[in-house]
Amino acid sequence: QSVLTQPPSVSGAPGQRVTISCTGSSSNIGAGYDVHWYQQLPGTAPKLLIYGNTNRPSGVPDRFSGSKSGTSASLAITGLQAEDEADYYCQSYDNSLSAVVFGGGTKLTVL
Amino acid sequence: EVQLVESGGGLVQPGGSLRLSCAASGFTFSSYWMTWVRQPPGKGLEWVTNVNQDGSEKYYVDSVKGRFTISRDTANNSLYLQMNSLRVEDTAVYYCARLAHITARPSDYWGQGTLVTVSS
């Protein structure tokens, strides 16, 4: 059971928009800790996708965006492409556990 | 080009020990926090441990405290994870990653991972 809750799966057709939620609590996201997002393509290492809630590293397309409100964060992907099919993870810090925490991951399927 | 290359994984019996290494290149290793993250087969990511630039600060997830030790060798640009008293539930791909010079330190570069299998 992950401290940060993500939907196990989401799907969308090419060109559509999908969102992935990351729900935490008052000891992590709600306490003001930043949320980062990672993309893990099949058989590869994770890749940083969004950092500090809303920021994209150089090279990440602007089709990917992040937001945060209260005890939750979201990753939005617009103009879905087949290459976006991957697992997505949110990450934050939890002060009651004194630990870095990840969400359980969301598998994105492009129909 | 930033590169992180893990090694040292393998099959070990429960209660055994293993030492993972991570060779870093393409950046000033001594200037960055580093981390180990693991991923059990078919499951999600789990943070294991962080170490600061000079090795004076180390943090661990509760499940490995007292069993795992993170260390670094600046002269050899290497990060290590000494794993003792291994359990079946420690079976995972272990990734080393660099923590960026950004607030909340996201992991901006990752190695390809090394598989540790704990089984009798």
PDB file of C-alpha atoms in Angstrom:
ATOM      1  CA  GLN A   1       0.000   0.000   0.000  1.00  0.00           C
ATOM      2  CA  SER A   2       1.715   3.174  -1.213  1.00  0.00           C
ATOM      3  CA  VAL A   3       1.571   6.402   0.752  1.00  0.00           C
ATOM      4  CA  LEU A   4       0.809   8.206  -2.509  1.00  0.00           C
ATOM      5  CA  THR A   5      -2.197   6.777  -4.355  1.00  0.00           C
ATOM      6  CA  GLN A   6      -2.291   6.568  -8.147  1.00  0.00           C
ATOM      7  CA  PRO A   7      -4.826   4.830 -10.392  1.00  0.00           C
ATOM      8  CA  PRO A   8      -3.378   1.490 -11.553  1.00  0.00           C
ATOM      9  CA  SER A   9      -4.177   2.249 -15.174  1.00  0.00           C
ATOM     10  CA  VAL A  10      -5.421   4.892 -17.565  1.00  0.00           C
ATOM     11  CA  SER A  11      -5.936   4.807 -21.294  1.00  0.00           C
ATOM     12  CA  GLY A  12      -6.632   7.099 -24.194  1.00  0.00           C
ATOM     13  CA  ALA A  13      -6.667   7.229 -27.950  1.00  0.00           C
ATOM     14  CA  PRO A  14      -3.924   8.925 -29.950  1.00  0.00           C
ATOM     15  CA  GLY A  15      -4.341  12.690 -29.843  1.00  0.00           C
ATOM     16  CA  GLN A  16      -6.465  12.658 -26.714  1.00  0.00           C
ATOM     17  CA  ARG A  17      -5.708  14.115 -23.285  1.00  0.00           C
ATOM     18  CA  VAL A  18      -5.292  11.998 -20.172  1.00  0.00           C
ATOM     19  CA  THR A  19      -4.588  12.859 -16.563  1.00  0.00           C
ATOM     20  CA  ILE A  20      -2.986  10.793 -13.829  1.00  0.00           C
ATOM     21  CA  SER A  21      -3.725  11.673 -10.231  1.00  0.00           C
ATOM     22  CA  CYS A  22      -1.472  11.311  -7.217  1.00  0.00           C
ATOM     23  CA  THR A  23      -3.309  11.574  -3.913  1.00  0.00           C
ATOM     24  CA  GLY A  24      -1.416  12.058  -0.689  1.00  0.00           C
ATOM     25  CA  SER A  25      -2.098  13.453   2.759  1.00  0.00           C
ATOM     26  CA  SER A  26      -1.202  16.201   5.202  1.00  0.00           C
ATOM     27  CA  SER A  27       2.161  14.591   5.918  1.00  0.00           C
ATOM     28  CA  ASN A  28       3.414  14.682   2.330  1.00  0.00           C
ATOM     29  CA  ILE A  29       1.855  16.626  -0.540  1.00  0.00           C
ATOM     30  CA  GLY A  30      -0.473  18.506   1.797  1.00  0.00           C
ATOM     31  CA  ALA A  31       2.479  19.569   3.929  1.00  0.00           C
ATOM     32  CA  GLY A  32       3.863  21.481   0.988  1.00  0.00           C
ATOM     33  CA  TYR A  33       6.466  19.029  -0.268  1.00  0.00           C
ATOM     34  CA  ASP A  34       7.142  19.119  -3.972  1.00  0.00           C
ATOM     35  CA  VAL A  35       5.951  16.384  -6.307  1.00  0.00           C
ATOM     36  CA  HIS A  36       8.059  14.925  -9.088  1.00  0.00           C
ATOM     37  CA  TRP A  37       6.906  12.655 -11.903  1.00  0.00           C
ATOM     38  CA  TYR A  38       8.819   9.913 -13.683  1.00  0.00           C
ATOM     39  CA  GLN A  39       8.155   8.006 -16.873  1.00  0.00           C
ATOM     40  CA  GLN A  40       9.330   4.410 -17.178  1.00  0.00           C
ATOM     41  CA  LEU A  41       9.192   2.922 -20.637  1.00  0.00           C
ATOM     42  CA  PRO A  42       9.043  -0.891 -20.784  1.00  0.00           C
ATOM     43  CA  GLY A  43      12.336  -2.479 -19.817  1.00  0.00           C
ATOM     44  CA  THR A  44      14.111   0.789 -19.105  1.00  0.00           C
ATOM     45  CA  ALA A  45      15.093   2.940 -16.133  1.00  0.00           C
ATOM     46  CA  PRO A  46      12.793   5.730 -14.953  1.00  0.00           C
ATOM     47  CA  LYS A  47      13.199   9.150 -16.513  1.00  0.00           C
ATOM     48  CA  LEU A  48      12.449  12.469 -14.812  1.00  0.00           C
ATOM     49  CA  LEU A  49       9.395  14.000 -16.486  1.00  0.00           C
ATOM     50  CA  ILE A  50       8.212  16.803 -14.164  1.00  0.00           C
ATOM     51  CA  TYR A  51      10.007  18.267 -11.145  1.00  0.00           C
ATOM     52  CA  GLY A  52       8.882  20.705  -8.481  1.00  0.00           C
ATOM     53  CA  ASN A  53       5.192  20.113  -9.275  1.00  0.00           C
ATOM     54  CA  THR A  54       5.089  21.925 -12.605  1.00  0.00           C
ATOM     55  CA  ASN A  55       8.533  22.129 -14.202  1.00  0.00           C
ATOM     56  CA  ARG A  56       9.746  20.198 -17.237  1.00  0.00           C
ATOM     57  CA  PRO A  57      13.420  19.234 -17.630  1.00  0.00           C
ATOM     58  CA  SER A  58      15.052  20.222 -20.880  1.00  0.00           C
ATOM     59  CA  GLY A  59      13.964  17.899 -23.658  1.00  0.00           C
ATOM     60  CA  VAL A  60      10.598  16.914 -22.231  1.00  0.00           C
ATOM     61  CA  PRO A  61       7.814  17.914 -24.635  1.00  0.00           C
ATOM     62  CA  ASP A  62       5.327  20.531 -23.482  1.00  0.00           C
ATOM     63  CA  ARG A  63       2.587  17.936 -24.012  1.00  0.00           C
ATOM     64  CA  PHE A  64       3.446  16.909 -20.456  1.00  0.00           C
ATOM     65  CA  SER A  65       2.386  19.177 -17.601  1.00  0.00           C
ATOM     66  CA  GLY A  66       2.050  18.912 -13.850  1.00  0.00           C
ATOM     67  CA  SER A  67      -0.092  20.565 -11.230  1.00  0.00           C
ATOM     68  CA  LYS A  68      -0.598  20.409  -7.491  1.00  0.00           C
ATOM     69  CA  SER A  69      -3.460  21.397  -5.220  1.00  0.00           C
ATOM     70  CA  GLY A  70      -4.003  20.598  -1.574  1.00  0.00           C
ATOM     71  CA  THR A  71      -3.093  16.987  -0.891  1.00  0.00           C
ATOM     72  CA  SER A  72      -3.034  15.939  -4.548  1.00  0.00           C
ATOM     73  CA  ALA A  73      -1.034  16.359  -7.721  1.00  0.00           C
ATOM     74  CA  SER A  74      -1.764  15.541 -11.330  1.00  0.00           C
ATOM     75  CA  LEU A  75       0.124  14.780 -14.508  1.00  0.00           C
ATOM     76  CA  ALA A  76      -1.569  15.718 -17.754  1.00  0.00           C
ATOM     77  CA  ILE A  77      -0.561  14.435 -21.162  1.00  0.00           C
ATOM     78  CA  THR A  78      -2.084  16.055 -24.228  1.00  0.00           C
ATOM     79  CA  GLY A  79      -1.869  14.931 -27.846  1.00  0.00           C
ATOM     80  CA  LEU A  80      -1.293  11.308 -26.793  1.00  0.00           C
ATOM     81  CA  GLN A  81       1.229   9.408 -28.865  1.00  0.00           C
ATOM     82  CA  ALA A  82       1.973   5.688 -29.043  1.00  0.00           C
ATOM     83  CA  GLU A  83       5.420   6.365 -27.572  1.00  0.00           C
ATOM     84  CA  ASP A  84       3.811   7.681 -24.379  1.00  0.00           C
ATOM     85  CA  GLU A  85       2.753   4.154 -23.440  1.00  0.00           C
ATOM     86  CA  ALA A  86       4.644   3.614 -20.180  1.00  0.00           C
ATOM     87  CA  ASP A  87       4.389   3.483 -16.414  1.00  0.00           C
ATOM     88  CA  TYR A  88       4.225   6.818 -14.600  1.00  0.00           C
ATOM     89  CA  TYR A  89       5.206   7.423 -10.978  1.00  0.00           C
ATOM     90  CA  CYS A  90       4.771  10.386  -8.660  1.00  0.00           C
ATOM     91  CA  GLN A  91       7.266  11.049  -5.865  1.00  0.00           C
ATOM     92  CA  SER A  92       7.294  13.297  -2.825  1.00  0.00           C
ATOM     93  CA  TYR A  93       8.521  13.368   0.764  1.00  0.00           C
ATOM     94  CA  ASP A  94       6.613  12.256   3.841  1.00  0.00           C
ATOM     95  CA  ASN A  95       7.484  13.877   7.156  1.00  0.00           C
ATOM     96  CA  SER A  96       5.749  11.279   9.320  1.00  0.00           C
ATOM     97  CA  LEU A  97       7.813   8.511   7.729  1.00  0.00           C
ATOM     98  CA  SER A  98      10.876  10.736   7.263  1.00  0.00           C
ATOM     99  CA  ALA A  99      11.199   9.122   3.876  1.00  0.00           C
ATOM    100  CA  VAL A 100      11.027   9.759   0.170  1.00  0.00           C
ATOM    101  CA  VAL A 101       7.843   8.140  -1.097  1.00  0.00           C
ATOM    102  CA  PHE A 102       6.601   7.013  -4.500  1.00  0.00           C
ATOM    103  CA  GLY A 103       3.132   6.410  -5.775  1.00  0.00           C
ATOM    104  CA  GLY A 104       2.262   2.877  -6.798  1.00  0.00           C
ATOM    105  CA  GLY A 105       2.535   3.745 -10.474  1.00  0.00           C
ATOM    106  CA  THR A 106       0.041   4.121 -13.315  1.00  0.00           C
ATOM    107  CA  LYS A 107       0.195   2.165 -16.541  1.00  0.00           C
ATOM    108  CA  LEU A 108      -0.788   4.309 -19.514  1.00  0.00           C
ATOM    109  CA  THR A 109      -2.163   2.448 -22.510  1.00  0.00           C
ATOM    110  CA  VAL A 110      -2.520   4.233 -25.825  1.00  0.00           C
ATOM    111  CA  LEU A 111      -5.448   2.594 -27.600  1.00  0.00           C
TER     112      LEU A 111
ATOM    113  CA  GLU B   1      27.327  13.045 -20.882  1.00  0.00           C
ATOM    114  CA  VAL B   2      26.167  11.928 -17.449  1.00  0.00           C
ATOM    115  CA  GLN B   3      26.479   8.175 -17.012  1.00  0.00           C
ATOM    116  CA  LEU B   4      25.687   5.907 -14.090  1.00  0.00           C
ATOM    117  CA  VAL B   5      26.561   2.231 -14.379  1.00  0.00           C
ATOM    118  CA  GLU B   6      25.540  -0.230 -11.667  1.00  0.00           C
ATOM    119  CA  SER B   7      27.164  -3.590 -11.039  1.00  0.00           C
ATOM    120  CA  GLY B   8      27.347  -6.278  -8.384  1.00  0.00           C
ATOM    121  CA  GLY B   9      23.875  -7.757  -8.568  1.00  0.00           C
ATOM    122  CA  GLY B  10      23.253 -11.474  -8.592  1.00  0.00           C
ATOM    123  CA  LEU B  11      21.716 -14.429  -6.804  1.00  0.00           C
ATOM    124  CA  VAL B  12      22.240 -14.668  -3.047  1.00  0.00           C
ATOM    125  CA  GLN B  13      20.728 -16.826  -0.335  1.00  0.00           C
ATOM    126  CA  PRO B  14      18.560 -15.350   2.425  1.00  0.00           C
ATOM    127  CA  GLY B  15      20.788 -14.011   5.172  1.00  0.00           C
ATOM    128  CA  GLY B  16      23.622 -13.388   2.740  1.00  0.00           C
ATOM    129  CA  SER B  17      25.391 -10.217   1.711  1.00  0.00           C
ATOM    130  CA  LEU B  18      26.002  -8.346  -1.511  1.00  0.00           C
ATOM    131  CA  ARG B  19      27.737  -5.081  -2.425  1.00  0.00           C
ATOM    132  CA  LEU B  20      26.417  -3.009  -5.279  1.00  0.00           C
ATOM    133  CA  SER B  21      28.544  -0.437  -7.069  1.00  0.00           C
ATOM    134  CA  CYS B  22      27.615   2.516  -9.225  1.00  0.00           C
ATOM    135  CA  ALA B  23      30.286   4.117 -11.418  1.00  0.00           C
ATOM    136  CA  ALA B  24      29.575   7.758 -12.155  1.00  0.00           C
ATOM    137  CA  SER B  25      30.977   9.851 -15.001  1.00  0.00           C
ATOM    138  CA  GLY B  26      30.242  12.996 -16.951  1.00  0.00           C
ATOM    139  CA  PHE B  27      29.656  15.246 -13.932  1.00  0.00           C
ATOM    140  CA  THR B  28      31.365  16.382 -10.747  1.00  0.00           C
ATOM    141  CA  PHE B  29      30.435  13.446  -8.563  1.00  0.00           C
ATOM    142  CA  SER B  30      31.525  15.120  -5.336  1.00  0.00           C
ATOM    143  CA  SER B  31      28.977  17.916  -5.818  1.00  0.00           C
ATOM    144  CA  TYR B  32      25.816  15.838  -5.820  1.00  0.00           C
ATOM    145  CA  TRP B  33      23.618  13.931  -3.441  1.00  0.00           C
ATOM    146  CA  MET B  34      23.098  10.358  -4.652  1.00  0.00           C
ATOM    147  CA  THR B  35      20.381   7.790  -4.105  1.00  0.00           C
ATOM    148  CA  TRP B  36      19.459   4.117  -4.505  1.00  0.00           C
ATOM    149  CA  VAL B  37      15.941   3.196  -5.600  1.00  0.00           C
ATOM    150  CA  ARG B  38      14.713  -0.372  -6.066  1.00  0.00           C
ATOM    151  CA  GLN B  39      11.951  -2.023  -8.039  1.00  0.00           C
ATOM    152  CA  PRO B  40      10.751  -5.554  -7.257  1.00  0.00           C
ATOM    153  CA  PRO B  41       9.909  -7.574 -10.375  1.00  0.00           C
ATOM    154  CA  GLY B  42       6.619  -6.376 -11.838  1.00  0.00           C
ATOM    155  CA  LYS B  43       6.099  -3.819  -9.057  1.00  0.00           C
ATOM    156  CA  GLY B  44       6.613  -0.135  -8.393  1.00  0.00           C
ATOM    157  CA  LEU B  45       9.546   1.999  -7.332  1.00  0.00           C
ATOM    158  CA  GLU B  46      10.731   2.149  -3.729  1.00  0.00           C
ATOM    159  CA  TRP B  47      13.238   4.643  -2.355  1.00  0.00           C
ATOM    160  CA  VAL B  48      16.019   2.910  -0.404  1.00  0.00           C
ATOM    161  CA  THR B  49      18.632   5.450   0.692  1.00  0.00           C
ATOM    162  CA  ASN B  50      20.232   8.861   0.083  1.00  0.00           C
ATOM    163  CA  VAL B  51      23.715  10.174   0.800  1.00  0.00           C
ATOM    164  CA  ASN B  52      24.972  13.749   0.703  1.00  0.00           C
ATOM    165  CA  GLN B  53      28.020  15.040  -1.098  1.00  0.00           C
ATOM    166  CA  ASP B  54      30.663  14.126   1.492  1.00  0.00           C
ATOM    167  CA  GLY B  55      28.943  11.056   2.922  1.00  0.00           C
ATOM    168  CA  SER B  56      28.237  12.669   6.285  1.00  0.00           C
ATOM    169  CA  GLU B  57      24.441  12.473   5.908  1.00  0.00           C
ATOM    170  CA  LYS B  58      22.712   9.204   5.146  1.00  0.00           C
ATOM    171  CA  TYR B  59      19.024   8.354   5.179  1.00  0.00           C
ATOM    172  CA  TYR B  60      17.327   4.981   4.819  1.00  0.00           C
ATOM    173  CA  VAL B  61      13.856   3.541   4.402  1.00  0.00           C
ATOM    174  CA  ASP B  62      12.834   1.765   7.609  1.00  0.00           C
ATOM    175  CA  SER B  63      12.822  -1.701   6.020  1.00  0.00           C
ATOM    176  CA  VAL B  64      16.583  -1.625   5.371  1.00  0.00           C
ATOM    177  CA  LYS B  65      17.841   0.295   8.418  1.00  0.00           C
ATOM    178  CA  GLY B  66      20.551  -1.651  10.194  1.00  0.00           C
ATOM    179  CA  ARG B  67      21.037  -3.988   7.223  1.00  0.00           C
ATOM    180  CA  PHE B  68      22.035  -1.733   4.298  1.00  0.00           C
ATOM    181  CA  THR B  69      24.799   0.884   4.215  1.00  0.00           C
ATOM    182  CA  ILE B  70      25.296   3.509   1.539  1.00  0.00           C
ATOM    183  CA  SER B  71      28.758   4.922   0.934  1.00  0.00           C
ATOM    184  CA  ARG B  72      30.689   6.808  -1.690  1.00  0.00           C
ATOM    185  CA  ASP B  73      34.274   7.125  -2.897  1.00  0.00           C
ATOM    186  CA  THR B  74      34.946  10.508  -4.456  1.00  0.00           C
ATOM    187  CA  ALA B  75      38.411   9.509  -5.671  1.00  0.00           C
ATOM    188  CA  ASN B  76      36.860   6.735  -7.749  1.00  0.00           C
ATOM    189  CA  ASN B  77      33.592   8.510  -8.569  1.00  0.00           C
ATOM    190  CA  SER B  78      31.701   5.562  -7.164  1.00  0.00           C
ATOM    191  CA  LEU B  79      28.619   4.956  -5.068  1.00  0.00           C
ATOM    192  CA  TYR B  80      28.103   1.749  -3.118  1.00  0.00           C
ATOM    193  CA  LEU B  81      25.334  -0.126  -1.362  1.00  0.00           C
ATOM    194  CA  GLN B  82      26.410  -2.779   1.126  1.00  0.00           C
ATOM    195  CA  MET B  83      23.490  -5.126   1.716  1.00  0.00           C
ATOM    196  CA  ASN B  84      23.614  -7.541   4.654  1.00  0.00           C
ATOM    197  CA  SER B  85      21.086  -9.969   6.145  1.00  0.00           C
ATOM    198  CA  LEU B  86      19.296 -10.079   2.833  1.00  0.00           C
ATOM    199  CA  ARG B  87      15.681 -11.178   2.732  1.00  0.00           C
ATOM    200  CA  VAL B  88      13.522 -12.593  -0.048  1.00  0.00           C
ATOM    201  CA  GLU B  89      11.620  -9.303  -0.109  1.00  0.00           C
ATOM    202  CA  ASP B  90      14.835  -7.442  -1.027  1.00  0.00           C
ATOM    203  CA  THR B  91      14.666  -9.044  -4.481  1.00  0.00           C
ATOM    204  CA  ALA B  92      14.543  -6.160  -6.959  1.00  0.00           C
ATOM    205  CA  VAL B  93      16.305  -4.202  -9.643  1.00  0.00           C
ATOM    206  CA  TYR B  94      18.434  -1.626  -7.834  1.00  0.00           C
ATOM    207  CA  TYR B  95      18.963   1.720  -9.529  1.00  0.00           C
ATOM    208  CA  CYS B  96      21.444   4.378  -8.539  1.00  0.00           C
ATOM    209  CA  ALA B  97      20.497   7.919  -9.430  1.00  0.00           C
ATOM    210  CA  ARG B  98      21.829  11.450  -9.109  1.00  0.00           C
ATOM    211  CA  LEU B  99      19.816  13.962  -7.109  1.00  0.00           C
ATOM    212  CA  ALA B 100      19.548  17.270  -8.930  1.00  0.00           C
ATOM    213  CA  HIS B 101      20.609  20.645  -7.554  1.00  0.00           C
ATOM    214  CA  ILE B 102      16.958  21.663  -7.348  1.00  0.00           C
ATOM    215  CA  THR B 103      14.611  22.133  -4.412  1.00  0.00           C
ATOM    216  CA  ALA B 104      13.351  18.736  -3.257  1.00  0.00           C
ATOM    217  CA  ARG B 105      16.147  17.086  -5.274  1.00  0.00           C
ATOM    218  CA  PRO B 106      14.480  14.997  -7.960  1.00  0.00           C
ATOM    219  CA  SER B 107      16.454  12.123  -9.452  1.00  0.00           C
ATOM    220  CA  ASP B 108      17.542  13.591 -12.769  1.00  0.00           C
ATOM    221  CA  TYR B 109      19.813  10.818 -14.045  1.00  0.00           C
ATOM    222  CA  TRP B 110      19.443   7.085 -13.488  1.00  0.00           C
ATOM    223  CA  GLY B 111      21.571   4.045 -14.156  1.00  0.00           C
ATOM    224  CA  GLN B 112      20.269   1.025 -16.030  1.00  0.00           C
ATOM    225  CA  GLY B 113      19.853  -0.990 -12.835  1.00  0.00           C
ATOM    226  CA  THR B 114      21.265  -4.238 -11.471  1.00  0.00           C
ATOM    227  CA  LEU B 115      19.116  -7.205 -10.452  1.00  0.00           C
ATOM    228  CA  VAL B 116      19.427  -8.666  -6.972  1.00  0.00           C
ATOM    229  CA  THR B 117      17.698 -11.984  -6.392  1.00  0.00           C
ATOM    230  CA  VAL B 118      17.443 -13.346  -2.860  1.00  0.00           C
ATOM    231  CA  SER B 119      16.405 -16.971  -2.943  1.00  0.00           C
ATOM    232  CA  SER B 120      17.369 -20.335  -1.541  1.00  0.00           C
TER     233      SER B 120
END
